[in-house]
Coordinates of C-alpha atoms in Angstrom, one line a residue:
Chain A
X668 CA -36.6 -35.6 15.3
X669 CA -39.1 -36.9 18.1
X670 CA -39.1 -40.3 16.2
X671 CA -35.5 -40.4 15.9
X672 CA -35.1 -40.3 19.6
X673 CA -37.9 -43.0 20.6
X674 CA -36.0 -45.3 17.8
X675 CA -32.5 -44.7 20.1
X676 CA -34.2 -45.0 22.9
X677 CA -35.8 -48.5 21.9
X678 CA -32.4 -49.2 20.9
X679 CA -30.7 -48.6 23.9
X680 CA -33.4 -50.7 25.9
X681 CA -33.0 -53.7 23.5
X682 CA -29.3 -53.5 23.7
X683 CA -29.2 -52.7 27.8
X684 CA -32.0 -55.6 27.9
X685 CA -30.0 -58.2 25.8
X686 CA -26.8 -57.4 27.7
X687 CA -28.3 -58.1 30.9
X688 CA -29.7 -61.2 29.9
X689 CA -26.9 -62.4 28.1
X690 CA -24.0 -64.0 30.5
X691 CA -22.2 -66.8 29.5
X692 CA -23.4 -70.0 31.8
X693 CA -20.7 -72.7 32.6
X694 CA -22.0 -76.5 33.4
X695 CA -20.1 -78.2 35.8
X696 CA -20.0 -81.7 37.0
X697 CA -17.9 -83.5 39.7
X698 CA -14.1 -84.4 38.4
X699 CA -15.1 -88.0 39.1
X700 CA -18.0 -88.2 36.6
X701 CA -16.7 -90.2 33.5
X702 CA -18.9 -87.7 31.2
X703 CA -16.6 -85.2 29.3
X704 CA -19.0 -83.1 27.5
X705 CA -22.9 -82.7 27.2
X706 CA -24.9 -80.8 24.7
X707 CA -27.4 -78.1 25.4
X708 CA -30.0 -80.5 24.6
X709 CA -28.5 -83.1 27.0
X710 CA -28.7 -80.3 30.0
X711 CA -32.3 -79.6 29.0
X712 CA -33.4 -83.1 29.4
X713 CA -31.5 -84.0 32.8
X714 CA -33.0 -80.6 34.1
X715 CA -36.7 -81.4 32.8
X716 CA -35.9 -85.0 34.5
X717 CA -36.8 -86.4 31.2
X718 CA -33.4 -88.6 31.2
X719 CA -32.7 -89.6 34.9
X720 CA -29.4 -91.7 34.8
X721 CA -25.9 -90.7 33.5
X722 CA -24.7 -93.4 30.9
X723 CA -22.9 -95.0 33.8
X724 CA -26.3 -96.1 35.0
X725 CA -25.9 -93.7 38.3
X726 CA -28.9 -91.1 39.0
X727 CA -28.5 -87.9 37.5
X728 CA -28.8 -85.0 40.5
X729 CA -29.5 -81.5 39.0
X730 CA -29.0 -78.6 41.2
X731 CA -31.2 -75.4 40.3
X732 CA -30.9 -71.9 41.7
X733 CA -33.9 -69.9 42.7
X734 CA -35.8 -68.1 40.2
X735 CA -34.8 -64.6 41.6
X736 CA -31.3 -65.4 40.3
X737 CA -30.2 -63.7 36.7
X738 CA -28.7 -66.7 35.9
X739 CA -31.6 -69.1 36.2
X740 CA -33.5 -66.7 34.1
X741 CA -31.1 -67.0 31.7
X742 CA -30.7 -70.7 31.8
X743 CA -34.3 -71.3 31.8
X744 CA -34.8 -69.1 28.5
X745 CA -31.6 -70.2 26.6
X746 CA -31.3 -73.9 27.6
X747 CA -34.7 -74.7 28.5
X748 CA -36.6 -72.5 26.0
X749 CA -39.2 -71.2 28.2
X750 CA -39.6 -68.1 30.6
X751 CA -40.1 -68.7 34.1
X752 CA -43.7 -68.8 34.3
X753 CA -43.9 -71.5 31.4
X754 CA -41.2 -73.2 33.6
X755 CA -43.3 -73.0 37.0
X756 CA -46.3 -74.6 34.6
X757 CA -44.3 -77.3 33.5
X758 CA -43.2 -78.4 37.1
X759 CA -46.8 -77.9 38.2
X760 CA -47.8 -80.3 36.0
X761 CA -45.2 -82.9 36.4
X762 CA -46.0 -82.6 39.9
X763 CA -49.9 -83.3 39.4
X764 CA -49.2 -86.3 37.2
X765 CA -46.1 -88.2 38.8
X766 CA -45.2 -86.8 42.2
X767 CA -41.9 -85.6 40.6
X768 CA -40.5 -82.2 41.5
X769 CA -38.1 -79.4 40.3
X770 CA -34.5 -80.1 40.5
X771 CA -33.2 -79.4 44.1
X772 CA -33.1 -75.4 44.0
X773 CA -30.4 -73.8 46.2
X774 CA -29.8 -70.1 46.9
X775 CA -26.5 -69.2 45.4
X776 CA -23.4 -70.4 43.1
X777 CA -21.5 -71.2 46.1
X778 CA -23.9 -73.9 47.0
X779 CA -24.2 -75.4 43.6
X780 CA -20.1 -75.5 43.5
X781 CA -20.4 -77.1 47.0
X782 CA -22.6 -79.8 46.4
X783 CA -21.4 -80.5 42.8
X784 CA -18.0 -80.7 44.7
X785 CA -18.7 -83.5 46.9
X786 CA -21.4 -85.4 44.8
X787 CA -20.2 -87.5 41.9
X788 CA -23.9 -87.7 40.6
X789 CA -24.7 -83.8 40.5
X790 CA -24.7 -81.1 37.7
X791 CA -24.8 -78.0 38.3
X792 CA -24.4 -74.3 36.4
X793 CA -22.5 -71.0 37.5
X794 CA -22.3 -67.7 35.9
X795 CA -19.1 -67.6 33.7
X796 CA -17.9 -64.4 35.8
X797 CA -18.3 -66.4 38.8
X798 CA -16.5 -69.7 37.6
X799 CA -13.5 -67.4 36.2
X800 CA -13.1 -66.1 39.8
X801 CA -12.9 -69.8 41.5
X802 CA -9.3 -70.7 43.1
X803 CA -7.4 -73.8 42.1
X804 CA -8.6 -75.7 44.9
X805 CA -12.2 -75.2 44.1
X806 CA -11.7 -75.8 40.5
X807 CA -9.8 -79.0 40.8
X808 CA -13.1 -80.5 42.6
X809 CA -15.1 -80.1 39.4
X810 CA -15.1 -80.5 35.6
X811 CA -16.6 -78.3 33.1
X812 CA -18.8 -80.0 30.6
X813 CA -20.6 -77.4 28.8
X814 CA -20.8 -73.6 28.1
X815 CA -23.7 -71.7 26.8
X816 CA -23.1 -68.4 25.4
Chain B
X1175 CA 27.3 -44.7 51.2
X1176 CA 28.2 -48.1 51.4
X1177 CA 25.7 -51.2 51.9
X1178 CA 27.3 -53.7 54.0
X1179 CA 25.3 -57.3 53.5
X1180 CA 24.2 -56.9 56.8
X1181 CA 22.2 -53.5 56.4
X1182 CA 20.7 -55.1 52.9
X1183 CA 19.3 -58.1 54.8
X1184 CA 17.9 -55.7 57.9
X1185 CA 16.4 -53.6 55.1
X1186 CA 15.2 -56.6 53.0
X1187 CA 13.5 -58.0 56.1
X1188 CA 12.2 -54.7 57.2
X1189 CA 10.3 -54.0 53.7
X1190 CA 8.8 -57.8 54.1
X1191 CA 7.7 -57.1 57.5
X1192 CA 6.1 -53.8 56.4
X1193 CA 4.6 -55.9 53.0
X1194 CA 3.2 -58.5 55.6
X1195 CA 1.8 -55.7 57.9
X1196 CA -0.1 -54.3 54.9
X1197 CA -1.2 -57.6 53.2
X1198 CA -2.1 -60.0 56.0
X1199 CA -4.7 -57.9 57.5
X1200 CA -6.1 -57.6 53.8
X1201 CA -5.7 -61.1 53.3
X1202 CA -7.5 -62.0 56.5
X1203 CA -10.4 -59.5 55.7
X1204 CA -11.1 -61.2 52.3
X1205 CA -11.1 -64.6 54.0
X1206 CA -13.1 -63.3 56.5
X1207 CA -15.7 -61.6 54.4
X1208 CA -15.9 -65.5 52.8
X1209 CA -16.5 -66.8 55.5
X1210 CA -19.2 -64.4 56.8
X1211 CA -21.1 -64.5 53.6
X1212 CA -21.2 -68.2 53.8
X1213 CA -22.2 -68.0 57.2
X1214 CA -25.1 -65.7 56.2
X1215 CA -25.9 -68.1 53.5
X1216 CA -26.3 -70.9 56.1
X1217 CA -28.2 -69.0 58.4
X1218 CA -30.5 -68.0 55.7
X1219 CA -31.2 -71.7 54.8
X1220 CA -31.8 -72.8 58.5
X1221 CA -34.4 -69.4 58.6
X1222 CA -36.1 -70.9 55.7
X1223 CA -35.9 -74.7 57.1
X1224 CA -37.3 -73.1 60.2
X1225 CA -40.0 -71.4 58.6
X1226 CA -41.0 -74.2 56.9
X1227 CA -41.2 -76.5 59.9
X1228 CA -44.0 -76.5 62.0
X1229 CA -43.3 -75.6 65.7
X1230 CA -44.0 -79.1 66.9
X1231 CA -41.8 -81.4 65.2
X1232 CA -40.2 -82.2 61.6
X1233 CA -41.6 -85.1 59.3
X1234 CA -40.1 -88.2 59.2
X1235 CA -40.4 -90.0 56.1
X1236 CA -40.1 -93.6 57.7
X1237 CA -38.2 -95.4 55.0
X1238 CA -38.2 -93.4 51.8
X1239 CA -35.3 -91.1 50.7
X1240 CA -37.9 -88.7 49.7
X1241 CA -41.3 -87.5 50.7
X1242 CA -43.3 -84.5 49.2
X1243 CA -46.5 -83.6 49.9
X1244 CA -48.6 -81.4 47.5
X1245 CA -52.2 -80.7 46.4
X1246 CA -54.6 -78.5 45.3
X1247 CA -58.1 -77.0 45.9
X1248 CA -60.6 -76.0 43.3
X1249 CA -63.9 -74.0 43.5
X1250 CA -66.3 -74.0 40.8
X1251 CA -69.4 -71.6 39.9
X1252 CA -71.8 -72.7 37.2
X1253 CA -75.0 -71.1 36.1
X1254 CA -77.0 -72.7 33.3
X1255 CA -79.5 -70.4 31.4
X1256 CA -80.6 -69.5 27.6
X1257 CA -82.8 -72.8 27.3
X1258 CA -86.2 -74.1 27.9
X1259 CA -84.9 -75.9 31.3
X1260 CA -85.2 -73.8 34.1
X1261 CA -82.1 -71.6 34.9
X1262 CA -80.1 -72.9 37.6
X1263 CA -77.0 -71.6 39.3
X1264 CA -74.6 -73.5 42.2
X1265 CA -71.1 -73.7 43.8
X1266 CA -71.5 -77.1 42.1
X1267 CA -67.8 -78.3 42.9
X1268 CA -65.5 -78.1 46.0
X1269 CA -62.6 -80.5 45.2
X1270 CA -59.4 -80.9 47.1
X1271 CA -56.8 -83.4 46.5
X1272 CA -53.8 -84.5 48.3
X1273 CA -50.7 -85.6 46.5
X1274 CA -47.9 -87.7 48.1
X1275 CA -44.7 -88.8 46.3
X1276 CA -42.2 -90.6 47.9
X1277 CA -38.4 -92.5 46.5
X1278 CA -38.0 -95.2 48.3
X1279 CA -34.8 -96.5 46.7
X1280 CA -33.1 -94.7 43.7
X1281 CA -35.2 -96.9 41.2
X1282 CA -38.4 -97.3 43.3
X1283 CA -41.0 -94.6 43.9
X1284 CA -44.8 -94.3 44.8
X1285 CA -47.6 -91.7 44.0
X1286 CA -50.7 -91.3 45.5
X1287 CA -53.3 -88.8 44.8
X1288 CA -56.3 -88.8 47.2
X1289 CA -59.5 -86.7 46.2
X1290 CA -61.6 -85.0 48.9
X1291 CA -64.8 -83.9 46.6
X1292 CA -67.7 -82.2 47.4
X1293 CA -70.0 -82.3 44.0
X1294 CA -73.3 -81.2 42.9
X1295 CA -73.6 -83.0 39.4
X1296 CA -75.8 -81.5 36.8
X1297 CA -78.3 -84.5 36.3
X1298 CA -80.1 -84.7 32.9
X1299 CA -78.0 -82.4 31.2
X1300 CA -78.5 -84.4 28.1
X1301 CA -81.6 -86.2 29.0
X1302 CA -84.8 -85.8 26.9
X1303 CA -86.8 -84.0 29.8
X1304 CA -85.2 -80.7 30.0
X1305 CA -87.6 -79.7 33.0
X1306 CA -85.6 -82.3 34.9
X1307 CA -82.2 -80.6 34.2
X1308 CA -80.8 -79.6 37.7
X1309 CA -78.2 -79.8 40.3
X1310 CA -78.1 -82.9 42.2
X1311 CA -78.0 -82.7 45.9
X1312 CA -74.3 -82.1 47.2
X1313 CA -72.5 -85.2 47.7
X1314 CA -69.2 -86.1 49.5
X1315 CA -66.8 -88.3 47.8
X1316 CA -63.3 -89.8 48.8
X1317 CA -61.9 -91.2 45.6
X1318 CA -58.3 -93.2 45.7
X1319 CA -57.6 -91.4 42.5
X1320 CA -54.2 -92.2 41.7
X1321 CA -52.2 -95.2 43.7
X1322 CA -49.3 -96.4 42.1
X1323 CA -45.7 -98.0 42.8
X1324 CA -43.3 -97.8 40.0
X1325 CA -39.6 -99.7 39.3
X1326 CA -37.4 -98.0 37.1
X1327 CA -35.5 -100.5 35.3
X1328 CA -33.8 -97.8 32.5
X1329 CA -34.9 -95.3 30.1
X1330 CA -36.5 -98.2 27.8
X1331 CA -38.4 -99.5 30.3
X1332 CA -40.3 -98.7 33.9
X1333 CA -42.9 -100.6 35.1
X1334 CA -46.0 -99.0 37.0
X1335 CA -48.3 -101.2 39.1
X1336 CA -51.6 -99.7 41.0
X1337 CA -54.1 -97.4 40.0
X1338 CA -53.3 -95.0 37.2
X1339 CA -54.3 -92.2 34.7
X1340 CA -54.9 -94.3 31.4
X1341 CA -52.4 -93.2 29.1
X1342 CA -54.6 -92.3 26.0
X1343 CA -54.6 -88.8 24.3
X1344 CA -53.4 -85.6 25.9
X1345 CA -55.7 -84.1 28.0
X1346 CA -56.7 -87.1 30.0
X1347 CA -52.7 -87.5 30.7
X1348 CA -52.8 -83.9 31.9
X1349 CA -55.9 -84.3 33.9
X1350 CA -55.7 -82.6 36.9
X1351 CA -57.3 -78.8 37.4
X1352 CA -54.0 -76.8 38.3
X1353 CA -53.1 -77.6 35.0
X1354 CA -56.1 -77.4 32.8
X1355 CA -57.1 -74.5 31.2
X1356 CA -60.6 -75.4 31.0
X1357 CA -61.9 -77.3 33.9
X1358 CA -64.3 -79.8 32.0
X1359 CA -62.4 -82.4 30.2
X1360 CA -63.4 -83.1 26.4
X1361 CA -66.6 -85.0 26.4
X1362 CA -65.3 -88.4 25.8
X1363 CA -63.5 -88.4 28.8
X1364 CA -66.7 -87.3 30.9
X1365 CA -69.5 -89.8 32.1
X1366 CA -71.9 -89.6 29.4
X1367 CA -74.6 -89.4 32.1
X1368 CA -73.3 -87.3 35.1
X1369 CA -73.3 -88.7 38.3
X1370 CA -70.6 -91.4 38.2
X1371 CA -67.5 -89.2 38.3
X1372 CA -64.3 -91.5 38.3
X1373 CA -66.3 -94.5 37.6
X1374 CA -68.4 -93.4 34.4
X1375 CA -69.2 -94.9 31.5
X1376 CA -66.9 -93.0 29.2
X1377 CA -65.7 -94.3 25.9
X1378 CA -62.5 -94.9 27.3
X1379 CA -61.8 -95.2 31.0
X1380 CA -59.8 -92.3 32.8
X1381 CA -57.9 -94.6 35.0
X1382 CA -57.3 -98.3 35.3
X1383 CA -56.1 -100.4 38.1
X1384 CA -53.4 -102.9 36.7
X1385 CA -49.8 -103.0 35.6
X1386 CA -48.3 -100.4 32.9
X1387 CA -44.9 -100.7 31.2
X1388 CA -43.4 -97.5 30.0
X1389 CA -40.4 -96.3 28.1
X1390 CA -38.7 -93.6 25.6
X1391 CA -35.8 -93.1 23.9
X1392 CA -34.0 -89.8 22.3
X1393 CA -32.8 -89.9 18.7
X1394 CA -30.7 -86.8 19.1
X1395 CA -33.5 -84.4 20.1
X1396 CA -36.5 -86.4 18.6
X1397 CA -38.1 -88.3 21.2
X1398 CA -40.1 -91.5 20.9
X1399 CA -42.2 -92.9 24.1
X1400 CA -44.5 -95.9 24.2
X1401 CA -46.9 -97.3 27.0
X1402 CA -48.3 -100.7 27.0
X1403 CA -51.0 -102.0 29.8
X1404 CA -53.6 -104.1 31.1
X1405 CA -56.1 -103.5 33.8
X1406 CA -59.3 -103.7 35.1
X1407 CA -62.1 -100.8 35.1
X1408 CA -64.8 -101.5 37.6
X1409 CA -67.0 -98.6 37.3
X1410 CA -70.3 -98.8 35.6
X1411 CA -68.7 -99.7 32.4
X1412 CA -67.7 -102.8 33.1
X1413 CA -67.0 -105.5 35.7
X1414 CA -64.0 -106.3 38.2
X1415 CA -63.3 -109.3 36.2
X1416 CA -63.6 -107.6 32.8
X1417 CA -59.8 -106.7 31.5
X1418 CA -58.9 -103.6 29.4
X1419 CA -55.6 -103.9 27.4
X1420 CA -54.1 -101.0 25.2
X1421 CA -51.1 -99.1 24.2
X1422 CA -49.9 -95.8 23.2
X1423 CA -47.0 -94.6 20.9
X1424 CA -45.9 -91.2 20.7
X1425 CA -43.4 -89.1 18.6
X1426 CA -41.8 -85.5 19.5
X1427 CA -39.7 -83.1 17.4
X1428 CA -37.2 -81.2 19.2
X1429 CA -38.6 -79.1 22.2
X1430 CA -41.6 -80.6 21.5
X1431 CA -42.9 -78.4 18.9
X1432 CA -45.1 -81.0 17.5
X1433 CA -45.9 -84.1 19.1
X1434 CA -48.1 -86.9 17.8
X1435 CA -49.7 -90.0 19.6
X1436 CA -51.7 -93.1 18.5
X1437 CA -53.7 -95.2 20.7
X1438 CA -55.3 -98.5 21.2
X1439 CA -57.3 -100.1 23.5
X1440 CA -59.4 -103.4 24.0
X1441 CA -62.2 -103.6 26.6
X1442 CA -65.7 -104.9 27.7
X1443 CA -68.7 -102.8 28.6
X1444 CA -71.6 -104.0 30.8
X1445 CA -74.7 -103.3 29.4
X1446 CA -77.7 -103.5 32.1
X1447 CA -80.1 -106.4 30.8
X1448 CA -77.7 -107.1 27.8
X1449 CA -74.8 -109.1 27.2
X1450 CA -71.5 -107.5 27.6
X1451 CA -70.2 -105.6 24.6
X1452 CA -66.6 -105.7 23.5
X1453 CA -65.1 -103.0 21.9
X1454 CA -61.6 -101.8 20.4
X1455 CA -60.9 -98.0 20.4
X1456 CA -58.0 -96.6 18.5
X1457 CA -57.2 -92.8 18.5
X1458 CA -54.8 -90.4 17.0
X1459 CA -53.6 -87.1 18.7
X1460 CA -51.6 -83.9 17.8
X1461 CA -50.0 -81.1 19.6
X1462 CA -48.3 -78.1 18.2
X1463 CA -46.6 -75.7 20.8
X1464 CA -44.6 -72.9 19.3
X1465 CA -44.2 -69.3 21.3
X1466 CA -47.3 -69.4 23.4
X1467 CA -49.4 -70.6 20.5
X1468 CA -50.8 -74.3 22.0
X1469 CA -52.9 -76.1 19.6
X1470 CA -54.1 -79.7 21.0
X1471 CA -56.5 -81.9 19.1
X1472 CA -57.8 -85.8 19.3
X1473 CA -59.7 -88.2 17.6
X1474 CA -60.9 -91.3 18.7
X1475 CA -63.6 -93.9 17.4
X1476 CA -64.6 -97.3 19.1
X1477 CA -66.0 -100.1 16.9
X1478 CA -68.3 -102.3 19.4
X1479 CA -69.4 -105.7 19.4
X1480 CA -72.6 -105.9 21.5
X1481 CA -75.6 -104.3 22.4
X1482 CA -73.6 -100.6 22.5
X1483 CA -73.6 -98.6 19.4
X1484 CA -70.0 -97.8 17.7
X1485 CA -68.8 -94.3 19.0
X1486 CA -66.8 -91.4 17.9
X1487 CA -65.5 -88.0 19.3
X1488 CA -63.0 -85.6 18.6
X1489 CA -62.2 -81.9 19.6
X1490 CA -59.8 -79.3 18.5
X1491 CA -58.7 -76.6 20.9
X1492 CA -56.4 -73.7 20.0
X1493 CA -54.9 -71.5 22.8
X1494 CA -52.9 -68.7 23.4
X1495 CA -50.7 -67.6 26.3
X1496 CA -49.2 -64.2 26.8
X1497 CA -48.2 -62.9 30.2
X1498 CA -50.5 -64.2 32.9
X1499 CA -53.4 -64.6 30.6
X1500 CA -54.5 -67.5 28.4
X1501 CA -57.3 -67.5 25.6
X1502 CA -58.7 -70.7 24.7
X1503 CA -61.5 -72.4 22.4
X1504 CA -62.6 -75.9 22.2
X1505 CA -64.6 -77.2 19.4
X1506 CA -65.8 -80.8 21.1
X1507 CA -68.3 -83.1 19.4
X1508 CA -69.1 -86.5 20.4
X1509 CA -71.6 -89.5 19.0
X1510 CA -72.2 -92.4 21.1
X1511 CA -74.1 -94.3 18.8
X1512 CA -72.6 -93.8 15.5
X1513 CA -75.3 -96.1 13.9
X1514 CA -78.3 -93.7 14.7
X1515 CA -78.2 -90.6 12.7
X1516 CA -79.5 -87.4 14.3
X1517 CA -80.3 -89.1 17.5
X1518 CA -80.0 -88.1 21.1
X1519 CA -76.5 -89.3 21.6
X1520 CA -75.0 -86.7 19.3
X1521 CA -73.7 -83.4 20.7
X1522 CA -71.4 -80.4 20.5
X1523 CA -69.7 -78.3 22.8
X1524 CA -67.9 -74.8 21.9
X1525 CA -66.0 -73.5 24.7
X1526 CA -64.7 -70.1 25.0
X1527 CA -62.6 -69.3 27.9
X1528 CA -59.9 -67.2 29.7
X1529 CA -57.4 -68.0 32.4
X1530 CA -55.3 -65.7 34.5
X1531 CA -52.8 -66.5 37.1
X1532 CA -52.5 -64.7 40.1
X1533 CA -49.5 -66.5 40.7
X1534 CA -48.0 -69.5 39.0
X1535 CA -49.9 -71.8 41.5
X1536 CA -53.4 -70.0 41.6
X1537 CA -55.3 -69.9 38.4
X1538 CA -58.7 -68.3 37.6
X1539 CA -60.8 -69.3 35.0
X1540 CA -63.9 -67.9 33.2
X1541 CA -65.5 -70.3 30.5
X1542 CA -68.4 -70.0 28.3
X1543 CA -69.9 -73.1 26.7
X1544 CA -72.5 -73.4 24.2
X1545 CA -74.1 -76.9 24.4
X1546 CA -75.7 -77.7 21.2
X1547 CA -77.8 -81.1 20.6
X1548 CA -78.1 -82.9 17.2
X1549 CA -82.0 -83.7 18.3
X1550 CA -82.6 -80.5 19.4
X1551 CA -85.9 -81.4 20.9
X1552 CA -86.7 -83.3 24.2
X1553 CA -90.2 -85.6 24.4
X1554 CA -92.3 -82.3 25.2
X1555 CA -91.1 -80.6 22.1
X1556 CA -88.7 -78.2 24.1
X1557 CA -85.5 -76.9 23.2
X1558 CA -82.5 -79.1 24.6
X1559 CA -80.1 -76.7 23.6
X1560 CA -78.5 -74.4 26.7
X1561 CA -75.5 -72.4 27.7
X1562 CA -73.4 -72.1 30.7
X1563 CA -71.0 -70.3 32.4
X1564 CA -68.4 -71.4 35.0
X1565 CA -66.1 -69.7 36.7
X1566 CA -63.3 -71.5 38.8
X1567 CA -60.4 -71.0 40.9
X1568 CA -57.6 -73.3 41.5
X1569 CA -55.0 -73.2 44.3
X1570 CA -52.2 -75.7 44.4
X1571 CA -49.3 -76.2 46.8

């Protein structure tokens, strides 16, 4: 009986954990960016600054969120394939060797939206729930180039 | 009951007025909330900026688009024991390095790492009179470790000029204490005779002054990368007019699960009292990075034409990261004179270590090192082998 309860508890914890880390992420660029879609690995390369230019030759400007946001944790694990600690170590190493720093970090999805709306070179990500609530005027200024589920 | 058009119109207007009375405040309230939330965010941003800024003035970045400052400080404590040489202990290294990175245009950048080092080298560490193995007096050194400018043409080509880390192998390119799990680099990257840090006669130089071309290309998720360079290394190893040139090719599987690299270098070594020695060095390295398990391994060999002997070195370094802990081991072998068998130039290091991250930017290390020499007796018949423990902390920003 005890074992059964433990197993059920474990299953519940796993389910709860997977739900709280599983929200889809929407990737957005400015409406004037000619790119139509981008793969997860392409996004990974841009946010790790392994690729620094769009096909058009313009510089990529990835916009990141603070580590304490849930969507950032989801993004780092599902797209970059790291945990936050590894992610911090990655940028620590890059900074020491090249002076290059993590993409610009902002506090909230609203700021991501704002920056991508006005900057042709920017790329950012939003939680799907937040994106779905956006009004028409906000959506007109951006373009969805990928969704990670 | 009769409804005249006038009455209907009047009732309609009344209903609409009532609706507006209820809806407008709701709408205004929602708008107000949104504006208040955004104002809160702006205030938080301003507060953060204010806290990051000094109370005197903010930094002006002259003509650059971006200016970043960073750095780190490392303190080590080393104790040597378990041999015939006297046991010694010292807070032997205090290193501070200041890093500056700037973007001048969207294609031009520069990077500078200045070291402010205070170090007591372990002298005669590999010498043939172990009684003389001791820490030298602390010396202050202020080397310009890295100073380069870079022009970025495209993904396939960027050109770096100035003083840069030699693109050789794995650990030399990582190089800096904040990212090193063991503070001492592999033997082939250390001065064979200490006392010549950043200028020592290592098999391949850690740094070069010159020009370097680099580029990379993705084929799907597979990456290929190259470096080609020419420069000078006027330490004790070669003169200011001796050129060192080389190249590195790398290939990586998706997510860098497996990376392999090939290196070649041609250069000159100055030999006191003899003609300069020309060398060709080549190396191969492999890195496996999978779910917290990391394996790094390098092999290199040099063929020397002149007074210096052929050299060979290799290491294998498995490590495992779990949470804030990293466990590692390194088996590191060097022979700086392959032509002579079982001489004083062959030595092996076994390093057992653990790292703990207080914060992602604060790394604590404890290492136990077994230093083993093939020729295990000094000139007086005493044992050359010894052990050492090194404790260190690195904080970076």
